[in-house]
Short mmCIF file of C-alpha atoms and ligand atoms in Angstrom, two decimals:
data_model
loop_
_atom_site.label_atom_id
_atom_site.label_comp_id
_atom_site.label_asym_id
_atom_site.label_seq_id
_atom_site.Cartn_x
_atom_site.Cartn_y
_atom_site.Cartn_z
CA MET A 1 64.49 3.81 14.07
CA LYS A 2 66.28 0.67 12.88
CA ASP A 3 64.90 -2.59 14.19
CA GLU A 4 66.36 -4.14 17.31
CA ASN A 5 68.16 -7.10 15.80
CA PHE A 6 69.79 -4.97 13.15
CA LEU A 7 71.14 -2.57 15.77
CA LYS A 8 72.24 -5.36 18.11
CA GLU A 9 74.09 -7.10 15.34
CA ARG A 10 75.84 -3.88 14.36
CA ASN A 11 76.70 -3.19 18.00
CA ALA A 12 78.35 -6.59 18.28
CA ARG A 13 80.26 -6.01 15.07
CA SER A 14 81.55 -2.54 15.78
CA ILE A 15 81.82 -1.91 19.51
CA TRP A 16 83.88 -3.18 22.42
CA HIS A 17 82.28 -2.43 25.76
CA PRO A 18 84.06 -1.26 28.92
CA MET A 19 84.25 -3.88 31.68
CA ALA A 20 83.10 -6.65 29.34
CA HIS A 21 84.70 -9.51 27.44
CA PRO A 22 84.43 -8.53 23.74
CA ALA A 23 83.29 -12.02 22.73
CA ASP A 24 80.75 -12.12 25.56
CA SER A 25 79.13 -8.88 24.51
CA GLN A 26 78.90 -10.29 20.99
CA LYS A 27 77.05 -13.37 22.26
CA ASN A 28 74.96 -11.78 25.00
CA LEU A 29 73.74 -8.70 23.27
CA PRO A 30 73.25 -5.65 25.47
CA GLU A 31 69.95 -3.81 25.84
CA ILE A 32 69.79 -0.82 23.52
CA ILE A 33 68.43 2.11 25.47
CA VAL A 34 66.93 4.73 23.24
CA ALA A 35 65.02 7.09 25.54
CA GLY A 36 64.87 8.31 29.12
CA ASP A 37 62.06 10.14 30.88
CA GLY A 38 62.14 10.99 34.58
CA VAL A 39 63.59 7.82 36.13
CA THR A 40 62.27 5.55 33.38
CA ILE A 41 64.25 4.26 30.42
CA THR A 42 62.93 2.76 27.20
CA ASP A 43 64.73 0.22 25.07
CA VAL A 44 64.64 -0.20 21.33
CA ASP A 45 61.67 -2.61 21.66
CA GLY A 46 59.66 0.04 23.47
CA HIS A 47 60.02 -1.85 26.79
CA LYS A 48 60.00 0.62 29.69
CA THR A 49 61.75 0.03 33.01
CA VAL A 50 62.53 2.04 36.12
CA ASP A 51 66.27 2.65 36.06
CA GLY A 52 67.49 1.13 39.32
CA VAL A 53 71.05 2.10 38.44
CA GLY A 54 70.59 5.81 37.78
CA GLY A 55 72.66 5.59 34.58
CA LEU A 56 75.91 4.57 36.25
CA TRP A 57 75.37 6.04 39.74
CA ASN A 58 75.33 9.47 38.10
CA VAL A 59 71.90 10.48 36.79
CA ASN A 60 70.79 11.74 40.22
CA LEU A 61 68.22 14.14 38.79
CA GLY A 62 66.72 11.73 36.26
CA PHE A 63 66.66 12.00 32.49
CA SER A 64 64.33 14.95 32.00
CA CYS A 65 65.95 17.79 33.91
CA GLN A 66 64.91 20.69 31.71
CA PRO A 67 66.97 23.42 33.45
CA VAL A 68 70.14 21.41 32.73
CA LYS A 69 69.20 20.87 29.09
CA ASP A 70 68.40 24.58 28.72
CA ALA A 71 71.69 25.60 30.35
CA ILE A 72 73.63 23.34 27.98
CA ALA A 73 71.82 24.67 24.92
CA ALA A 74 72.33 28.29 25.98
CA GLN A 75 76.02 27.76 26.64
CA LEU A 76 76.47 25.99 23.30
CA ASP A 77 74.90 28.98 21.57
CA ARG A 78 77.06 31.50 23.41
CA LEU A 79 80.45 29.78 23.74
CA PRO A 80 80.80 26.05 23.02
CA TYR A 81 84.42 25.86 24.14
CA TYR A 82 87.30 27.83 25.47
CA SER A 83 90.33 26.51 27.32
CA ILE A 84 91.21 27.42 30.89
CA PHE A 85 94.90 26.58 30.53
CA ARG A 86 97.20 29.36 31.78
CA GLY A 87 96.25 32.74 30.40
CA THR A 88 92.56 32.21 29.59
CA THR A 89 89.38 31.17 31.32
CA ASN A 90 85.65 31.30 30.75
CA ASP A 91 82.86 32.84 32.77
CA ALA A 92 80.97 29.56 33.34
CA VAL A 93 83.82 27.96 35.30
CA ILE A 94 84.19 31.05 37.47
CA GLU A 95 80.55 30.95 38.53
CA LEU A 96 80.76 27.21 39.11
CA GLY A 97 83.97 27.53 41.15
CA GLU A 98 82.28 29.90 43.56
CA MET A 99 79.24 27.66 43.86
CA LEU A 100 81.37 24.57 44.52
CA ALA A 101 83.46 26.37 47.13
CA GLU A 102 80.26 27.37 48.92
CA PHE A 103 78.69 23.92 48.59
CA PHE A 104 81.78 22.14 49.93
CA ALA A 105 82.72 24.78 52.55
CA PRO A 106 81.49 22.50 55.39
CA ASP A 107 83.97 19.91 54.08
CA GLY A 108 86.78 22.48 54.37
CA LEU A 109 87.25 22.58 50.60
CA GLU A 110 87.97 25.90 48.92
CA ARG A 111 89.38 25.45 45.42
CA ALA A 112 88.29 23.47 42.36
CA PHE A 113 90.52 21.88 39.73
CA TYR A 114 88.34 20.82 36.80
CA THR A 115 88.59 17.51 34.98
CA SER A 116 86.60 15.53 32.44
CA GLY A 117 85.46 12.67 34.70
CA GLY A 118 86.13 10.53 37.73
CA SER A 119 89.31 8.76 36.61
CA ASP A 120 90.78 12.12 35.66
CA SER A 121 89.89 13.55 39.06
CA VAL A 122 91.61 10.66 40.83
CA GLU A 123 94.70 11.05 38.67
CA ILE A 124 94.94 14.77 39.43
CA ALA A 125 94.39 14.37 43.19
CA LEU A 126 97.08 11.71 43.49
CA ARG A 127 99.52 13.87 41.52
CA LEU A 128 98.74 16.98 43.56
CA ALA A 129 99.40 15.00 46.75
CA ARG A 130 102.97 14.26 45.67
CA GLN A 131 103.51 17.84 44.55
CA TYR A 132 102.18 19.13 47.89
CA HIS A 133 104.79 17.17 49.81
CA LYS A 134 107.58 18.22 47.43
CA LEU A 135 106.61 21.86 47.95
CA ARG A 136 106.79 21.33 51.69
CA GLY A 137 110.27 19.85 51.44
CA GLU A 138 109.21 16.23 51.95
CA ALA A 139 110.02 14.92 48.48
CA GLY A 140 110.32 11.37 49.82
CA ARG A 141 106.56 11.13 50.36
CA VAL A 142 105.58 9.40 47.14
CA LYS A 143 103.62 6.27 48.11
CA TYR A 144 99.86 5.82 48.21
CA LEU A 145 97.58 3.81 50.46
CA SER A 146 94.08 2.65 49.61
CA LEU A 147 91.49 0.02 50.51
CA LYS A 148 91.10 -3.42 49.05
CA LYS A 149 87.73 -3.49 47.20
CA GLY A 150 88.08 0.26 46.57
CA TYR A 151 87.44 1.54 43.04
CA HIS A 152 89.26 4.61 41.75
CA GLY A 153 88.78 4.54 38.00
CA THR A 154 90.93 3.10 35.29
CA HIS A 155 93.83 5.45 34.63
CA THR A 156 97.15 3.91 35.60
CA LEU A 157 97.48 5.72 38.93
CA GLY A 158 93.83 4.97 39.73
CA ALA A 159 94.23 1.32 38.72
CA SER A 160 97.31 1.14 40.94
CA VAL A 161 95.33 2.17 44.00
CA ASN A 162 92.29 0.10 42.94
CA GLY A 163 91.51 -2.76 45.26
CA ASN A 164 89.94 -5.15 42.75
CA ALA A 165 92.20 -7.53 40.84
CA ASN A 166 89.86 -7.51 37.80
CA PHE A 167 90.92 -3.98 37.01
CA ARG A 168 94.61 -4.56 37.66
CA THR A 169 96.02 -7.93 36.69
CA GLN A 170 95.94 -7.58 32.91
CA TYR A 171 97.59 -4.17 33.05
CA GLU A 172 100.44 -4.92 35.40
CA PRO A 173 103.02 -3.78 36.19
CA LEU A 174 101.16 -0.82 37.63
CA MET A 175 102.67 2.07 39.60
CA PRO A 176 105.09 0.95 42.29
CA GLY A 177 104.56 2.29 45.80
CA CYS A 178 100.83 1.57 46.18
CA TYR A 179 99.72 -0.48 49.18
CA HIS A 180 96.29 -1.85 50.04
CA ILE A 181 94.63 -2.12 53.43
CA PRO A 182 91.79 -4.57 54.26
CA ALA A 183 88.38 -2.99 53.70
CA PRO A 184 85.81 -2.85 56.50
CA TYR A 185 83.73 -5.45 54.66
CA THR A 186 81.79 -7.27 57.34
CA TYR A 187 80.52 -10.16 55.19
CA ARG A 188 83.99 -11.29 54.15
CA ASN A 189 87.23 -10.16 55.78
CA PRO A 190 90.55 -11.73 56.69
CA PHE A 191 89.82 -11.33 60.41
CA ASN A 192 86.52 -13.28 60.30
CA GLU A 193 85.09 -10.39 62.27
CA THR A 194 81.35 -9.86 61.94
CA ASP A 195 80.97 -6.89 64.28
CA PRO A 196 81.29 -3.72 62.13
CA GLU A 197 82.79 -1.59 64.89
CA LYS A 198 85.40 -4.17 65.85
CA LEU A 199 86.18 -4.73 62.19
CA ALA A 200 86.68 -0.98 61.68
CA GLN A 201 89.21 -1.01 64.52
CA LEU A 202 91.04 -3.99 63.02
CA CYS A 203 91.25 -2.30 59.62
CA LEU A 204 92.50 0.90 61.24
CA ALA A 205 95.15 -1.08 63.08
CA ALA A 206 96.17 -2.64 59.75
CA LEU A 207 96.43 0.85 58.23
CA GLU A 208 98.66 2.07 61.02
CA ASP A 209 100.72 -1.07 60.85
CA GLU A 210 101.31 -0.58 57.10
CA ILE A 211 102.29 3.06 57.64
CA LYS A 212 104.86 2.03 60.24
CA PHE A 213 106.13 -0.73 57.99
CA GLN A 214 106.52 1.56 54.96
CA GLY A 215 107.74 4.53 56.98
CA ALA A 216 105.35 7.46 57.26
CA GLU A 217 107.94 9.74 55.67
CA THR A 218 107.53 7.78 52.39
CA ILE A 219 103.72 8.09 52.12
CA ALA A 220 101.98 10.91 50.26
CA ALA A 221 98.30 10.10 50.60
CA MET A 222 95.56 7.69 51.52
CA ILE A 223 92.67 7.57 49.04
CA MET A 224 89.33 6.05 49.99
CA GLU A 225 85.64 6.13 49.18
CA PRO A 226 83.52 7.12 52.22
CA ILE A 227 81.19 4.27 51.19
CA LEU A 228 82.80 1.82 48.77
CA GLY A 229 80.62 1.80 45.69
CA ALA A 230 81.72 -0.37 42.79
CA GLY A 231 83.34 -2.80 45.23
CA GLY A 232 79.81 -3.78 46.28
CA VAL A 233 78.43 -0.94 48.45
CA ILE A 234 80.54 -1.52 51.53
CA VAL A 235 79.31 0.81 54.25
CA PRO A 236 81.95 1.10 56.96
CA HIS A 237 81.14 1.57 60.62
CA GLU A 238 80.79 5.26 61.46
CA SER A 239 84.08 5.17 63.38
CA PHE A 240 86.09 4.11 60.34
CA MET A 241 86.60 7.24 58.26
CA PRO A 242 87.16 9.48 61.32
CA GLY A 243 89.73 6.87 62.41
CA VAL A 244 91.47 7.07 59.01
CA ARG A 245 91.48 10.87 59.28
CA ALA A 246 93.10 10.72 62.73
CA ILE A 247 95.79 8.29 61.56
CA CYS A 248 96.56 10.38 58.46
CA ASP A 249 96.92 13.47 60.67
CA LYS A 250 99.18 11.63 63.10
CA TYR A 251 101.57 10.68 60.28
CA GLY A 252 101.34 13.76 58.03
CA ILE A 253 99.56 11.83 55.26
CA LEU A 254 96.97 13.55 53.04
CA LEU A 255 93.48 12.08 52.99
CA ILE A 256 91.80 12.06 49.57
CA ALA A 257 88.09 11.28 49.71
CA ASP A 258 87.08 9.71 46.40
CA GLU A 259 83.52 10.99 46.16
CA VAL A 260 82.91 10.37 42.49
CA ILE A 261 79.77 8.47 43.58
CA THR A 262 79.06 9.83 47.04
CA ALA A 263 79.19 13.61 46.52
CA PHE A 264 76.00 15.62 45.86
CA GLY A 265 73.54 13.78 48.07
CA ARG A 266 73.65 10.08 47.21
CA THR A 267 74.43 8.99 50.79
CA GLY A 268 71.68 11.12 52.30
CA ALA A 269 74.29 13.79 53.15
CA TRP A 270 75.74 16.35 50.75
CA SER A 271 79.02 14.45 50.75
CA GLY A 272 80.17 11.10 52.04
CA SER A 273 82.85 12.83 54.10
CA ARG A 274 80.19 14.98 55.76
CA LEU A 275 78.15 11.86 56.47
CA TRP A 276 81.01 10.64 58.66
CA GLY A 277 81.97 14.09 60.02
CA VAL A 278 85.36 14.14 58.29
CA GLN A 279 87.11 16.93 56.38
CA PRO A 280 89.37 15.48 53.68
CA ASP A 281 92.42 17.26 52.25
CA MET A 282 91.12 16.74 48.75
CA MET A 283 87.90 15.36 47.31
CA THR A 284 87.46 13.86 43.87
CA THR A 285 84.08 14.43 42.21
CA ALA A 286 82.49 13.72 38.81
CA LYS A 287 79.29 11.80 37.92
CA ALA A 288 76.41 13.74 39.57
CA ILE A 289 78.27 17.04 39.16
CA THR A 290 76.62 17.06 35.72
CA ASN A 291 74.24 14.11 36.20
CA GLY A 292 75.40 12.40 33.05
CA TYR A 293 74.33 15.31 30.84
CA PHE A 294 77.98 16.17 30.07
CA PRO A 295 81.34 14.55 30.95
CA PHE A 296 82.83 16.64 33.75
CA GLY A 297 84.59 16.41 37.11
CA ALA A 298 86.36 18.46 39.75
CA VAL A 299 88.96 17.89 42.41
CA MET A 300 88.12 19.98 45.45
CA ILE A 301 91.12 21.18 47.45
CA SER A 302 91.23 22.17 51.11
CA GLY A 303 92.43 25.55 52.31
CA ARG A 304 95.39 23.90 54.01
CA VAL A 305 96.61 22.26 50.79
CA ALA A 306 95.80 25.32 48.68
CA GLU A 307 97.88 27.53 50.97
CA VAL A 308 101.01 25.44 50.35
CA PHE A 309 100.61 25.77 46.57
CA GLU A 310 99.58 29.41 46.54
CA SER A 311 102.36 30.62 48.85
CA ASP A 312 105.09 29.03 46.73
CA THR A 313 107.53 31.52 45.21
CA THR A 314 109.85 29.06 43.49
CA GLY A 315 107.57 28.28 40.55
CA LYS A 316 107.39 24.62 41.54
CA ALA A 317 103.71 24.87 42.41
CA ALA A 318 102.81 25.30 38.73
CA ILE A 319 100.36 22.49 38.02
CA GLY A 320 101.78 20.37 35.25
CA SER A 321 98.52 18.51 34.70
CA GLY A 322 95.37 19.34 32.82
CA TYR A 323 93.05 18.18 30.09
CA THR A 324 91.84 19.94 26.94
CA TYR A 325 88.39 19.58 28.44
CA SER A 326 89.31 20.74 31.97
CA GLY A 327 86.78 23.46 32.68
CA HIS A 328 84.76 22.91 29.51
CA PRO A 329 82.22 25.76 29.54
CA VAL A 330 79.32 23.53 28.49
CA GLY A 331 80.15 21.11 31.31
CA ALA A 332 80.41 24.02 33.71
CA ALA A 333 77.03 25.37 32.59
CA ALA A 334 75.53 21.91 33.08
CA ALA A 335 77.12 21.65 36.52
CA ILE A 336 75.80 25.05 37.59
CA ALA A 337 72.28 24.04 36.60
CA CYS A 338 72.66 20.62 38.27
CA LEU A 339 73.90 22.12 41.51
CA LYS A 340 71.03 24.61 41.61
CA GLU A 341 68.48 21.85 40.95
CA THR A 342 70.16 19.46 43.40
CA GLN A 343 69.85 22.05 46.16
CA ALA A 344 66.40 23.31 45.17
CA LEU A 345 65.01 19.76 45.28
CA ASN A 346 67.05 18.95 48.40
CA VAL A 347 67.70 15.53 46.89
CA LYS A 348 69.76 14.34 49.85
CA ASP A 349 66.64 14.08 52.03
CA ASN A 350 64.79 12.06 49.40
CA ALA A 351 67.90 9.87 49.05
CA ALA A 352 67.82 9.18 52.79
CA ALA A 353 64.09 8.42 52.91
CA ARG A 354 63.88 6.34 49.72
CA GLY A 355 67.21 4.69 50.58
CA ALA A 356 65.73 3.49 53.88
CA GLN A 357 62.70 2.10 52.01
CA LEU A 358 64.94 0.31 49.52
CA TYR A 359 67.20 -1.15 52.22
CA GLU A 360 64.24 -2.40 54.28
CA GLY A 361 62.72 -3.97 51.17
CA LEU A 362 65.98 -5.73 50.34
CA LEU A 363 66.16 -7.15 53.86
CA ASP A 364 62.68 -8.58 53.28
CA LEU A 365 63.87 -10.14 50.02
CA GLN A 366 66.74 -11.73 51.90
CA LYS A 367 64.24 -13.45 54.21
CA LYS A 368 62.42 -14.82 51.19
CA HIS A 369 65.31 -15.82 48.90
CA GLU A 370 68.00 -18.21 50.08
CA ILE A 371 70.46 -16.93 47.46
CA VAL A 372 70.66 -13.48 49.06
CA GLY A 373 73.71 -13.87 51.26
CA ASP A 374 74.21 -10.27 52.29
CA VAL A 375 72.31 -6.99 52.00
CA ARG A 376 74.31 -3.78 52.18
CA GLY A 377 73.24 -0.16 52.25
CA GLY A 378 71.19 1.84 54.69
CA ARG A 379 72.92 5.13 53.93
CA GLY A 380 71.06 6.82 51.13
CA LEU A 381 70.41 5.45 47.69
CA MET A 382 73.23 2.97 47.29
CA CYS A 383 72.50 -0.66 48.10
CA ALA A 384 73.79 -4.09 47.09
CA LEU A 385 72.69 -7.68 47.36
CA GLU A 386 75.45 -10.26 47.42
CA LEU A 387 74.21 -13.50 45.89
CA VAL A 388 75.54 -16.87 47.01
CA SER A 389 74.81 -20.45 46.09
CA ASP A 390 75.12 -21.54 49.73
CA ARG A 391 74.61 -19.26 52.70
CA ALA A 392 76.78 -21.41 54.96
CA THR A 393 79.88 -21.43 52.75
CA LYS A 394 79.11 -18.05 51.12
CA ALA A 395 80.13 -19.52 47.76
CA PRO A 396 79.35 -16.88 45.11
CA ILE A 397 76.45 -17.69 42.83
CA ASP A 398 77.30 -18.72 39.25
CA LYS A 399 77.22 -16.27 36.35
CA ALA A 400 74.26 -17.88 34.60
CA SER A 401 72.06 -17.52 37.69
CA ILE A 402 72.98 -13.91 38.26
CA ALA A 403 72.23 -13.20 34.59
CA LYS A 404 68.77 -14.69 35.22
CA VAL A 405 68.22 -12.30 38.12
CA HIS A 406 69.14 -9.39 35.90
CA ARG A 407 66.90 -10.53 33.05
CA GLY A 408 63.98 -11.37 35.32
CA ALA A 409 64.15 -7.94 36.97
CA TYR A 410 64.46 -6.19 33.62
CA GLU A 411 61.52 -7.99 32.10
CA THR A 412 59.41 -7.24 35.18
CA GLY A 413 60.16 -3.53 35.20
CA ALA A 414 63.56 -2.53 36.63
CA MET A 415 67.09 -2.19 35.35
CA VAL A 416 69.56 -3.39 38.00
CA ARG A 417 73.33 -3.61 37.75
CA ILE A 418 75.33 -6.80 38.09
CA SER A 419 78.91 -6.58 39.30
CA GLY A 420 80.53 -9.93 40.07
CA ASN A 421 78.06 -11.69 42.36
CA ASN A 422 76.55 -8.40 43.52
CA VAL A 423 73.34 -6.76 42.41
CA ILE A 424 73.88 -3.03 42.73
CA LEU A 425 71.09 -0.50 43.15
CA SER A 426 71.75 3.22 42.82
CA PRO A 427 68.64 4.86 41.37
CA SER A 428 68.22 8.56 40.74
CA LEU A 429 67.76 10.64 43.88
CA ILE A 430 64.36 11.85 42.66
CA VAL A 431 62.74 8.39 42.82
CA THR A 432 59.32 8.09 44.42
CA GLU A 433 58.02 5.54 46.91
CA GLU A 434 56.22 3.89 44.00
CA ASN A 435 59.43 3.68 41.92
CA ILE A 436 61.22 1.92 44.77
CA ALA A 437 58.31 -0.50 45.12
CA THR A 438 58.62 -1.24 41.38
CA ILE A 439 62.36 -1.91 41.72
CA LEU A 440 61.80 -4.22 44.69
CA GLY A 441 58.98 -6.08 42.94
CA ALA A 442 61.07 -6.57 39.82
CA LEU A 443 64.02 -7.78 41.85
CA ASP A 444 61.77 -10.20 43.68
CA ALA A 445 60.73 -11.61 40.29
CA GLY A 446 64.36 -11.79 39.15
CA LEU A 447 65.42 -13.64 42.30
CA SER A 448 62.46 -16.02 41.93
CA ALA A 449 63.70 -16.89 38.44
CA VAL A 450 66.76 -18.64 39.94
C1 LIG B 1 84.79 6.09 43.46
C2 LIG B 1 85.08 6.21 42.01
N1 LIG B 1 86.19 6.82 41.61
C3 LIG B 1 86.50 6.98 40.31
C4 LIG B 1 85.65 6.51 39.34
C5 LIG B 1 85.99 6.69 37.89
O1 LIG B 1 85.13 7.60 37.31
P1 LIG B 1 84.92 7.64 35.72
O2 LIG B 1 84.27 6.36 35.35
O3 LIG B 1 84.06 8.85 35.51
O4 LIG B 1 86.27 7.81 35.11
C6 LIG B 1 84.46 5.87 39.70
C7 LIG B 1 83.54 5.34 38.68
O5 LIG B 1 82.60 4.65 38.96
C8 LIG B 1 84.18 5.70 41.07
O6 LIG B 1 83.08 5.05 41.46
#
């Protein structure tokens, strides 16, 4: 292996990184990860850390899942690729489709449309929502609603419904007809409401108000994450998503649950929608569907929506969307193996138990470190610390300090993720009690460095 500085210098010379300023990633060289084993990663120096991020919220089963590797190798040997565009299919996607329909049956979802990742899934779901209304004779329903702070990937439709200006401003004008509702974000919200239940009601009232203002007959769908992930792990009050479902039903608006992060056990339930007792009209998935072992995704479609498409006799229900890698057989084989392993290990229960340990530990760190303004989580293995320079004013901490937290944690034994002034934790769902203790200890060291 080439030495570290050589590789870092070449990285800076040849690569632009997503979600990073190109000049910044040339100055502040990224860690070069060269190996993964269980939930531990090793960098080019040989330094080992527990991965507190789980790849990018996706490596739920860790880095050494042999059944997934074997399934990929076997599929590559047998059939590395065949398209599932009209007229052909492959056996791997058929088996996976049946498994997904069974897995998501309690969510009322019956059909799968395959994609190559989360942004693709969002794009497809938003398109299908418009087509659904056209098929039903309501062609005027073209607008989309979403939550501020929500993250829905980086394709243009997804960026248009995104609720974070960082992913929007430089690419405007985005799609017209996308409107954003305040998120149930207790720490900061325009209502200055600190009670989660009251805040949920205020946000629901804002949603209904926007629908009335736009005219329900112009709105195709509401897209939301059951727990907002990239926006800083915003866990709404349990009344929120059922409230959104009720409002969508009242006004004939489709509800798309964006479960690119939350599906497959991360929240301590098999889906985020199920956590809140809601059945969405469509669900976007990706990430843990293949655990990072292969790029893949699926939009799950409810029986009610499927019926409208499948009963069409005009030809207008033909789906004019798809990717060369929709239904890639190697991805499907990986997903089959992941789903089997996910269920065999019952990872959702470990996510709930270890998530509780992590959340409690973070609350203890908040007592110790003045810079921890808010701790969010408590529903499975997705938590965030929001760092501030002053608890009274909630002024976000500066970039240099947050970089110190990251570095301190990394050097002490855990990779954590920095997003704005948030420290995000989303380890693999197979972490042990000891792994969580390591993450908390490392974070304690990182916070002490500021
Ligand atoms: C909720 C949500 N939707 C969509 C996406 C986009 O997925 P991808 O990065 O696979 O395109 C993400 C990625 O983090 C996500 O968290």
